Amino acid sequence: MPNLYKIEIFDREYRYISMGVMQNPPIQMDYLTLEATTISVNKIQANKGDFAHITDFSGKVIYQGIIQDVYNTNSGVSIKILPLLSLLDVQVQYDKIIFRQKPLEDVIEQIIKETYITNSDKLQNIKGLIVKRLTRTQDTQLDIRSNVHAFWDIITKALTLYGIIIEMELKPQEKQIVVSIAKKEEKIVLEAELENCIHRSFVTTDEYGTLNKVTFVNKDDPKEEKITYYLHPDGKIDTQNTNRIVPVFFSAEYIQGAENFEEEARNRAKEQLLPEKYQQNIELGYLEGDRMIDSENIKIGILADIHYKDKIYQSIMTGYSNNNGVKILIFGCIRLELTKKLILERRKKV
């Protein structure tokens, strides 16, 4: 039986514009790529840049976003909506030294505030934006070498390296958008072989071929100063040439203009050799209303132990889709589709 959902449209001042009703709208959300989702409504007034607020008729939020495009069709109106988080999918400017001085949650909080709350360009600031940093993870290091970078690449690195997740909630009645920054510790257990799991797909990788040795040479004094770091089987990164990972996959690079060559090399080694977590693409599908698993309340960022064929896969939920009453939960930080791969690669280069 089709379920009814409501979409409400608000402008950037949180003023109510219009409302429409839909049956089982197809929703997709990918935290890594932030691609748009497209829905159809019989009749509605909406413009590019407006906020979209989709709920069921009990008031539970299903999806929130920013309208990217509006099309008139023979059957009504088609609306293309970017996730609300796409507000952070921008190029940002900062002083890169903050990545060495502060926990990563603090850095993300500072960049958001400087970009959208205290920016000298008042028109760029977002009315009602609130940032809440809920955790502070120590010893976080990102090898950021430029004062300009793709912000969402920084945010996804925070997830893949340290499990730090960003959530954004539109509160139209309060005229607010609330951003939460936190390292989540909550974990669930999923049995992928049970009959209620009607779709399953597992693609995993191992660490073969990943960098485990890197040598840095001081370009200001290349004949005299160099240092090599190693990744060890227990995940430790140091200069000790013992208990090595084999076969060796290595790299070398110059460091120039550093105030402290050894400190710069150590920071770069941590960034380059620290193994990224959750190198899988795992999809599990459940019927809407499944009594064995409350898929509607499994949120992006939650940790999961997934049991399948006598193995336990430790992963993190990074996306979902909901179509025709089937909810697909997506775990891991690998994407298989070419368009998604291109999005991820493009961000790394800017």
PDB file of C-alpha atoms in Angstrom, residues 1-105:
ATOM      1  CA  MET A   1       0.000   0.000   0.000  1.00  0.00           C
ATOM      2  CA  PRO A   2       1.512   3.360  -0.992  1.00  0.00           C
ATOM      3  CA  ASN A   3       2.513   5.681   1.828  1.00  0.00           C
ATOM      4  CA  LEU A   4       1.861   9.393   1.559  1.00  0.00           C
ATOM      5  CA  TYR A   5       4.547  11.989   2.189  1.00  0.00           C
ATOM      6  CA  LYS A   6       4.486  15.764   2.329  1.00  0.00           C
ATOM      7  CA  ILE A   7       6.994  18.183   0.825  1.00  0.00           C
ATOM      8  CA  GLU A   8       7.084  21.758   2.068  1.00  0.00           C
ATOM      9  CA  ILE A   9       9.027  24.527   0.359  1.00  0.00           C
ATOM     10  CA  PHE A  10      10.681  27.420   2.223  1.00  0.00           C
ATOM     11  CA  ASP A  11      12.774  30.272   0.861  1.00  0.00           C
ATOM     12  CA  ARG A  12      16.196  31.219   2.227  1.00  0.00           C
ATOM     13  CA  GLU A  13      14.506  33.425   4.837  1.00  0.00           C
ATOM     14  CA  TYR A  14      12.569  30.339   6.051  1.00  0.00           C
ATOM     15  CA  ARG A  15       9.298  31.746   4.739  1.00  0.00           C
ATOM     16  CA  TYR A  16       6.742  29.112   3.780  1.00  0.00           C
ATOM     17  CA  ILE A  17       6.129  28.965   0.008  1.00  0.00           C
ATOM     18  CA  SER A  18       3.992  25.919  -0.803  1.00  0.00           C
ATOM     19  CA  MET A  19       3.252  22.257  -0.098  1.00  0.00           C
ATOM     20  CA  GLY A  20       2.713  19.081  -2.094  1.00  0.00           C
ATOM     21  CA  VAL A  21       1.817  15.435  -1.497  1.00  0.00           C
ATOM     22  CA  MET A  22       3.669  12.403  -2.878  1.00  0.00           C
ATOM     23  CA  GLN A  23       3.449   8.619  -2.792  1.00  0.00           C
ATOM     24  CA  ASN A  24       6.643   6.755  -1.811  1.00  0.00           C
ATOM     25  CA  PRO A  25       9.115   9.295  -3.251  1.00  0.00           C
ATOM     26  CA  PRO A  26      12.459   7.764  -4.318  1.00  0.00           C
ATOM     27  CA  ILE A  27      15.078   9.143  -1.936  1.00  0.00           C
ATOM     28  CA  GLN A  28      18.835   8.696  -2.106  1.00  0.00           C
ATOM     29  CA  MET A  29      21.539  10.098   0.121  1.00  0.00           C
ATOM     30  CA  ASP A  30      25.260   9.491  -0.357  1.00  0.00           C
ATOM     31  CA  TYR A  31      27.427  11.188   2.251  1.00  0.00           C
ATOM     32  CA  LEU A  32      30.555  10.805   0.136  1.00  0.00           C
ATOM     33  CA  THR A  33      29.304  12.231  -3.149  1.00  0.00           C
ATOM     34  CA  LEU A  34      26.295  14.391  -2.114  1.00  0.00           C
ATOM     35  CA  GLU A  35      24.428  13.669  -5.332  1.00  0.00           C
ATOM     36  CA  ALA A  36      20.939  15.010  -5.888  1.00  0.00           C
ATOM     37  CA  THR A  37      17.680  13.115  -5.542  1.00  0.00           C
ATOM     38  CA  THR A  38      14.701  13.746  -7.839  1.00  0.00           C
ATOM     39  CA  ILE A  39      11.039  13.595  -6.835  1.00  0.00           C
ATOM     40  CA  SER A  40       7.744  14.238  -8.637  1.00  0.00           C
ATOM     41  CA  VAL A  41       4.775  16.210  -7.313  1.00  0.00           C
ATOM     42  CA  ASN A  42       1.427  16.882  -8.960  1.00  0.00           C
ATOM     43  CA  LYS A  43       1.437  20.584  -8.163  1.00  0.00           C
ATOM     44  CA  ILE A  44       3.760  22.835  -6.184  1.00  0.00           C
ATOM     45  CA  GLN A  45       5.471  26.217  -6.267  1.00  0.00           C
ATOM     46  CA  ALA A  46       9.249  25.972  -5.929  1.00  0.00           C
ATOM     47  CA  ASN A  47      12.336  27.817  -7.132  1.00  0.00           C
ATOM     48  CA  LYS A  48      16.014  27.042  -7.409  1.00  0.00           C
ATOM     49  CA  GLY A  49      17.758  27.642  -4.098  1.00  0.00           C
ATOM     50  CA  ASP A  50      14.669  27.085  -1.931  1.00  0.00           C
ATOM     51  CA  PHE A  51      14.741  24.640   0.964  1.00  0.00           C
ATOM     52  CA  ALA A  52      12.815  21.364   0.606  1.00  0.00           C
ATOM     53  CA  HIS A  53      11.460  19.687   3.749  1.00  0.00           C
ATOM     54  CA  ILE A  54      10.029  16.184   3.236  1.00  0.00           C
ATOM     55  CA  THR A  55       8.162  14.402   6.036  1.00  0.00           C
ATOM     56  CA  ASP A  56       5.683  11.597   6.478  1.00  0.00           C
ATOM     57  CA  PHE A  57       2.250  12.551   7.751  1.00  0.00           C
ATOM     58  CA  SER A  58       3.294  11.907  11.352  1.00  0.00           C
ATOM     59  CA  GLY A  59       5.853  14.688  10.954  1.00  0.00           C
ATOM     60  CA  LYS A  60       8.944  12.477  10.825  1.00  0.00           C
ATOM     61  CA  VAL A  61      11.642  14.016   8.624  1.00  0.00           C
ATOM     62  CA  ILE A  62      12.461  11.879   5.566  1.00  0.00           C
ATOM     63  CA  TYR A  63      14.770  14.202   3.628  1.00  0.00           C
ATOM     64  CA  GLN A  64      15.889  17.830   3.606  1.00  0.00           C
ATOM     65  CA  GLY A  65      17.746  19.682   0.909  1.00  0.00           C
ATOM     66  CA  ILE A  66      18.203  22.579  -1.456  1.00  0.00           C
ATOM     67  CA  ILE A  67      16.354  22.716  -4.752  1.00  0.00           C
ATOM     68  CA  GLN A  68      18.798  22.520  -7.639  1.00  0.00           C
ATOM     69  CA  ASP A  69      16.281  22.515 -10.475  1.00  0.00           C
ATOM     70  CA  VAL A  70      12.541  22.451 -11.188  1.00  0.00           C
ATOM     71  CA  TYR A  71      10.972  20.919 -14.313  1.00  0.00           C
ATOM     72  CA  ASN A  72       7.387  20.992 -15.506  1.00  0.00           C
ATOM     73  CA  THR A  73       6.269  17.586 -16.794  1.00  0.00           C
ATOM     74  CA  ASN A  74       3.091  16.151 -18.311  1.00  0.00           C
ATOM     75  CA  SER A  75       2.106  14.721 -14.935  1.00  0.00           C
ATOM     76  CA  GLY A  76       3.150  17.644 -12.721  1.00  0.00           C
ATOM     77  CA  VAL A  77       6.455  18.975 -11.406  1.00  0.00           C
ATOM     78  CA  SER A  78       9.824  17.245 -11.114  1.00  0.00           C
ATOM     79  CA  ILE A  79      12.163  18.650  -8.466  1.00  0.00           C
ATOM     80  CA  LYS A  80      15.886  17.924  -8.260  1.00  0.00           C
ATOM     81  CA  ILE A  81      17.124  18.347  -4.681  1.00  0.00           C
ATOM     82  CA  LEU A  82      20.673  18.424  -3.343  1.00  0.00           C
ATOM     83  CA  PRO A  83      21.267  17.273   0.250  1.00  0.00           C
ATOM     84  CA  LEU A  84      21.325  20.046   2.831  1.00  0.00           C
ATOM     85  CA  LEU A  85      24.953  19.117   3.478  1.00  0.00           C
ATOM     86  CA  SER A  86      25.825  20.332  -0.025  1.00  0.00           C
ATOM     87  CA  LEU A  87      26.093  23.804   1.557  1.00  0.00           C
ATOM     88  CA  LEU A  88      29.505  22.556   2.689  1.00  0.00           C
ATOM     89  CA  ASP A  89      30.512  21.218  -0.736  1.00  0.00           C
ATOM     90  CA  VAL A  90      32.485  24.377  -1.554  1.00  0.00           C
ATOM     91  CA  GLN A  91      36.020  25.650  -1.910  1.00  0.00           C
ATOM     92  CA  VAL A  92      37.139  27.249   1.351  1.00  0.00           C
ATOM     93  CA  GLN A  93      40.005  29.410   2.514  1.00  0.00           C
ATOM     94  CA  TYR A  94      41.792  29.132   5.867  1.00  0.00           C
ATOM     95  CA  ASP A  95      45.227  29.164   7.484  1.00  0.00           C
ATOM     96  CA  LYS A  96      46.485  25.591   7.053  1.00  0.00           C
ATOM     97  CA  ILE A  97      48.393  25.769  10.355  1.00  0.00           C
ATOM     98  CA  ILE A  98      45.112  25.175  12.214  1.00  0.00           C
ATOM     99  CA  PHE A  99      45.157  21.527  11.103  1.00  0.00           C
ATOM    100  CA  ARG A 100      48.331  21.071  13.176  1.00  0.00           C
ATOM    101  CA  GLN A 101      47.136  23.042  16.181  1.00  0.00           C
ATOM    102  CA  LYS A 102      43.550  21.883  16.837  1.00  0.00           C
ATOM    103  CA  PRO A 103      41.426  18.723  16.913  1.00  0.00           C
ATOM    104  CA  LEU A 104      39.746  18.163  13.563  1.00  0.00           C
ATOM    105  CA  GLU A 105      36.237  18.857  14.896  1.00  0.00           C
TER     106      GLU A 105
END
